[in-house]
GROMACS .gro file of C-alpha atoms in nm:
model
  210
    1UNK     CA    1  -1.630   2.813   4.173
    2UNK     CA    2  -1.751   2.720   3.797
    3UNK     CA    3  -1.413   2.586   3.732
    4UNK     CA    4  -1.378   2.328   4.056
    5UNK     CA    5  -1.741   2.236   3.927
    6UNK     CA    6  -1.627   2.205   3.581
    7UNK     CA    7  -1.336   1.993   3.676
    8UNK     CA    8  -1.577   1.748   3.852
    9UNK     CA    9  -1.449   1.819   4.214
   10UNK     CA   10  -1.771   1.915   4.333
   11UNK     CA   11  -2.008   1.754   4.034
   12UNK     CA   12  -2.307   1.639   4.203
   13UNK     CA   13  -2.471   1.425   3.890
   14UNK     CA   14  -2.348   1.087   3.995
   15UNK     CA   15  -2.481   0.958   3.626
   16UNK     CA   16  -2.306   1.213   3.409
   17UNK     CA   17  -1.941   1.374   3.419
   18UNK     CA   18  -1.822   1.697   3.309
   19UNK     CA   19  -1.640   1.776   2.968
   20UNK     CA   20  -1.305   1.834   3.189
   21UNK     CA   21  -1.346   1.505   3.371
   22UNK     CA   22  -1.426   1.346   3.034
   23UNK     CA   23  -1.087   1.500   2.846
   24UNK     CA   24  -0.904   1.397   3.164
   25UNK     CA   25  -1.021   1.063   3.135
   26UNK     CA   26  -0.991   0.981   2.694
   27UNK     CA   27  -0.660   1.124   2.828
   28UNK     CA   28  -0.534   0.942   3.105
   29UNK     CA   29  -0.682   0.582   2.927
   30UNK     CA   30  -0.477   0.659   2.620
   31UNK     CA   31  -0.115   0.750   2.823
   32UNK     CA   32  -0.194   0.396   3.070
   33UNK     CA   33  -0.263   0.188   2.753
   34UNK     CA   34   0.023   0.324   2.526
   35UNK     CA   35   0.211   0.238   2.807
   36UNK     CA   36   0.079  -0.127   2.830
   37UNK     CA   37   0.175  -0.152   2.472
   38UNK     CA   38   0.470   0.016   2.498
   39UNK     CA   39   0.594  -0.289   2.784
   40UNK     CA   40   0.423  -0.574   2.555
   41UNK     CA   41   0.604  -0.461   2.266
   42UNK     CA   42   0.927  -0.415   2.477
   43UNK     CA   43   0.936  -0.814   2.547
   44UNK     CA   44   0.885  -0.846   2.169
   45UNK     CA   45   0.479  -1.006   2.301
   46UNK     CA   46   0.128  -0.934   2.138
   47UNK     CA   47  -0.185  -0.885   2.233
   48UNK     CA   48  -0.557  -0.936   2.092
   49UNK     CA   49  -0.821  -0.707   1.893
   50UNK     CA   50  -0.682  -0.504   1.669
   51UNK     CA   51  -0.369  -0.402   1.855
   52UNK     CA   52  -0.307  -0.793   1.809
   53UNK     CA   53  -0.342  -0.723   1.451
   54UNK     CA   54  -0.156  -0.439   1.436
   55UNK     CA   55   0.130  -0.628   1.659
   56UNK     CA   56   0.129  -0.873   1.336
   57UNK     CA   57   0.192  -0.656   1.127
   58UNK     CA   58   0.444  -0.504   1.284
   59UNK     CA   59   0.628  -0.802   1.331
   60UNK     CA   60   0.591  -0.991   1.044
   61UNK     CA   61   0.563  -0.709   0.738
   62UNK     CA   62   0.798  -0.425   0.993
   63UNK     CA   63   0.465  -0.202   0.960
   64UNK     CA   64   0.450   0.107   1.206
   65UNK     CA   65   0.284  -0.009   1.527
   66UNK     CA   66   0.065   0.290   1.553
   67UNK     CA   67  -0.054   0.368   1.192
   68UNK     CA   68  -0.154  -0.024   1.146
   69UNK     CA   69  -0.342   0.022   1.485
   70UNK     CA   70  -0.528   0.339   1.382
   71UNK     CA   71  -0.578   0.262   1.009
   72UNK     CA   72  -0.705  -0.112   1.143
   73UNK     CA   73  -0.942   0.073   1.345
   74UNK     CA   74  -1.133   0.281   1.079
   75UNK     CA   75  -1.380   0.008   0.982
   76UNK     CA   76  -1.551  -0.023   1.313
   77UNK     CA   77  -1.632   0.347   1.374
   78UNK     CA   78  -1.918   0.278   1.133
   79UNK     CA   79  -2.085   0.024   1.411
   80UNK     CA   80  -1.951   0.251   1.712
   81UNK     CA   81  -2.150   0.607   1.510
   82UNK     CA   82  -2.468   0.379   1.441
   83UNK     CA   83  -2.487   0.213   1.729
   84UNK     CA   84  -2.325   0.413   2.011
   85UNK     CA   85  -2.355   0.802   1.884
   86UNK     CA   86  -2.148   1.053   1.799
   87UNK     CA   87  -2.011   1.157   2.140
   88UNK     CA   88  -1.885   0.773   2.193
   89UNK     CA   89  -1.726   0.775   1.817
   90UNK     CA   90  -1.564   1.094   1.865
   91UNK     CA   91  -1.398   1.012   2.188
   92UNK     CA   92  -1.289   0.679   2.102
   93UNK     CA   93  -1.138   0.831   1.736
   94UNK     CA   94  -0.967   1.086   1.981
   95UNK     CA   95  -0.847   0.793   2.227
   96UNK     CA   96  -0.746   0.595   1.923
   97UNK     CA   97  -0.540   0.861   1.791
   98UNK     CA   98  -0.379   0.983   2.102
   99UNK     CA   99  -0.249   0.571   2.195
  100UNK     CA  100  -0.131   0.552   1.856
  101UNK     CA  101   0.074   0.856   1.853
  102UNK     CA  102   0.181   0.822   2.241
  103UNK     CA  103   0.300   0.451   2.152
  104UNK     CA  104   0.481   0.559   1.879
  105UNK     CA  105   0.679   0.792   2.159
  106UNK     CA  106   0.724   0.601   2.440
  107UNK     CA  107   1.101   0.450   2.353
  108UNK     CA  108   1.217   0.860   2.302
  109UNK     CA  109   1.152   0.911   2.663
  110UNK     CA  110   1.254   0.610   2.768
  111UNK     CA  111   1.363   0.238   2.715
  112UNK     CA  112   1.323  -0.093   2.838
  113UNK     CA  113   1.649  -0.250   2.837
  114UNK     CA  114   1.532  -0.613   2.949
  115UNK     CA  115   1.188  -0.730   3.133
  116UNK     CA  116   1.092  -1.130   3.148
  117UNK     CA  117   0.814  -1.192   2.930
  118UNK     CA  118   0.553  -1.317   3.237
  119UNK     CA  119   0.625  -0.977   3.362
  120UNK     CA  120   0.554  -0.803   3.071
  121UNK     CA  121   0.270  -0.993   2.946
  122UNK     CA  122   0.111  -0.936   3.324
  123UNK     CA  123   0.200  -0.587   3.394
  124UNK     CA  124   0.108  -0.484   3.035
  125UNK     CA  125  -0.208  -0.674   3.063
  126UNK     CA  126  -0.334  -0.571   3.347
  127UNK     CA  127  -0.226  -0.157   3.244
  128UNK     CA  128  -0.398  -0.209   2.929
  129UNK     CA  129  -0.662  -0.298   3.113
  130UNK     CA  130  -0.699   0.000   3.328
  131UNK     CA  131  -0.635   0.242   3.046
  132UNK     CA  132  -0.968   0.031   2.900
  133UNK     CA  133  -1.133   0.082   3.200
  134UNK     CA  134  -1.072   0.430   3.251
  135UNK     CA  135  -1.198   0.479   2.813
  136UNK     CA  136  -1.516   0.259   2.911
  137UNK     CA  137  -1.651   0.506   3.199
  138UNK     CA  138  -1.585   0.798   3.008
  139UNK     CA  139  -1.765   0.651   2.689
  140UNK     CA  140  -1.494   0.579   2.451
  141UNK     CA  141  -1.299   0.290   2.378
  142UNK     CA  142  -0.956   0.165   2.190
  143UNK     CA  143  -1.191   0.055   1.903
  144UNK     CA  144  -1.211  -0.240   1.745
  145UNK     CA  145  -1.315  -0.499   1.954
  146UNK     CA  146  -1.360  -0.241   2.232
  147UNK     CA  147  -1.674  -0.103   1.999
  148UNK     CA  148  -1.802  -0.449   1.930
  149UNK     CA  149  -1.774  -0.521   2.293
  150UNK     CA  150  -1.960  -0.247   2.446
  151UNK     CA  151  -2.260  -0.286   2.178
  152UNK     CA  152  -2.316  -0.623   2.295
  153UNK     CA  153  -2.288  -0.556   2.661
  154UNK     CA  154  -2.531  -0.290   2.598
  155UNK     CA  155  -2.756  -0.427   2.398
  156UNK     CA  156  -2.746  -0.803   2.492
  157UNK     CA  157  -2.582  -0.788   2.844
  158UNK     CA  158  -2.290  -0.973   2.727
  159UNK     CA  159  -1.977  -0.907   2.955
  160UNK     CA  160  -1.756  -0.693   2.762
  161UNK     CA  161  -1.475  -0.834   2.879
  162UNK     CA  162  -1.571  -1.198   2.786
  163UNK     CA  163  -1.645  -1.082   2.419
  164UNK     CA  164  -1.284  -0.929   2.386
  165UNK     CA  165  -1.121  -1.267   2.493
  166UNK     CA  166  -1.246  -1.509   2.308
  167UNK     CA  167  -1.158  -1.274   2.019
  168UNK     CA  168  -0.850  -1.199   2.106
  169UNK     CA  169  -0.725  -1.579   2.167
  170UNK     CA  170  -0.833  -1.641   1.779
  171UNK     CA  171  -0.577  -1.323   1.757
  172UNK     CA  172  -0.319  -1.470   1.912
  173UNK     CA  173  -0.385  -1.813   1.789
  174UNK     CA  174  -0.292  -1.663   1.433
  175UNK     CA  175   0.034  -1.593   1.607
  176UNK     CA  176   0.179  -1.903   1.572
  177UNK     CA  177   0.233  -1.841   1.201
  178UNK     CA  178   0.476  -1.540   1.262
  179UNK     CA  179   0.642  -1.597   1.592
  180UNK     CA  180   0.754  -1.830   1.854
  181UNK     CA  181   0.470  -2.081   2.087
  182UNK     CA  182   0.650  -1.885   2.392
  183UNK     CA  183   0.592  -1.574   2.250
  184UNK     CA  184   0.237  -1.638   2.171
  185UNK     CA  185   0.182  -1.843   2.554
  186UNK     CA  186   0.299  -1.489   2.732
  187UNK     CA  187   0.099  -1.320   2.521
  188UNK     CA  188  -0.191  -1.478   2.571
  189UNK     CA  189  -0.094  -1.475   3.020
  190UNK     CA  190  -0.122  -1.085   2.908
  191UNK     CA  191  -0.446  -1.111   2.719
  192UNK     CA  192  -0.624  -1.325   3.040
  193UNK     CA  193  -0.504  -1.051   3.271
  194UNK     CA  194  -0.635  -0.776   3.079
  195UNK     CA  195  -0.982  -0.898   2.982
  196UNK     CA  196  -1.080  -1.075   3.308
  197UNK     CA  197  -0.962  -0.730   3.485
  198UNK     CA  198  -1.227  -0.560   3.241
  199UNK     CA  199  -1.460  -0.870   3.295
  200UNK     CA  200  -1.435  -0.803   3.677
  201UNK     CA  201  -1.434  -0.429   3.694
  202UNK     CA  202  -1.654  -0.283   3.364
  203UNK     CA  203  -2.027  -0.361   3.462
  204UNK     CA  204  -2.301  -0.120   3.340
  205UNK     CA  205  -2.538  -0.205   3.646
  206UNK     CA  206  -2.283  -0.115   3.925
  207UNK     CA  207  -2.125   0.174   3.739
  208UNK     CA  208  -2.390   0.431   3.619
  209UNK     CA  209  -2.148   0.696   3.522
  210UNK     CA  210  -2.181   0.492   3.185
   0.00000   0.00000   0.00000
């Protein structure tokens, strides 16, 4: 019976979950959004914050994906451990670490032989924007932007979501200097998908889990 309770099948506090349901969660988040990377990167496409970033880097310098994202990352766990406490940083450190790695890993299990970029930049969007989703109501985040995000929604009521765009399109407007304008137009199709699905879905007054 402690076990089923532990796993959150029968958790009665609506405003707090259960270590299980919280490892399930950092976990499931990180495997969705490695795999929204995983397609973005697959149609040779970016995306914003400091993925984006990392995305550069990889392209232009042929920097590993997932140690640019996680080293590009360390700054802002400063802001997330001041602001946000150290069950947030510690979760998002383990999320960051876990998409890093898995993204690293995706083409040895399997490979994307050819997908349209408006497909990719949409379907990648939209599961990075889950795997966000599923990190925000278990109190972690990708990082980055994610951190700087969640601070102001909490603190200001800014919508998360809305932060994250307009700093990813400066991003992706840097983008222009490495890669192709179609490149950099799908890429941003995938960054509108993903931050107006976190816009739409991540509110603090509806979900109280958070």
């Amino acid at each position: 019976m402690s076990l089923i309770s532990a796993l959150g099948f029968w958790n009665t506090n609506a405003a707090r979950h259960t270590p299980i349901e919280d490892v399930q969660g950092v976990f499931t988040g990180s495997v969705v959004s490695a795999l929204g990377l995983y397609i973005l990167a697959s149609a040779g496409l970016l995306t914003g914050s400091t993925a984006g970033v990392a995305f550069l880097l990889h392209y232009a310098l042929d920097v590993n994906f997932g140690l640019a994202f996680f080293l590009l990352n360390l700054p802002f766990f400063y802001l997330s451990l001041k602001q946000l406490g150290w069950a947030f940083t510690i979760k998002t450190f383990i999320a960051i670490g876990l998409t890093s790695v898995i993204a690293d890993m995706q083409s040895r299990f399997f490979v994307i032989s050819s997908i349209h970029p408006a497909w990719a930049a949409l379907l990648g969007g939209l599961l990075l924007g889950y795997g966000l989703l599923a990190l925000y109501r278990h109190r972690a985040s990708l990082g980055g932007v994610g951190i700087l995000g969640i601070y102001l929604q909490e603190r200001f009521g800014i919508r998360a979501g809305l932060v994250q765009l307009v700093i990813d399109l400066c991003v992706l407007t840097a983008a222009f200097f490495v890669t192709l304008p179609s490149v950099v137009f799908y890429s941003v199709l995938g960054a509108v998908a993903l931050n107006l699905f976190v816009t739409i879905n991540h509110r603090s007054d509806r979900y109280i889990a958070l």
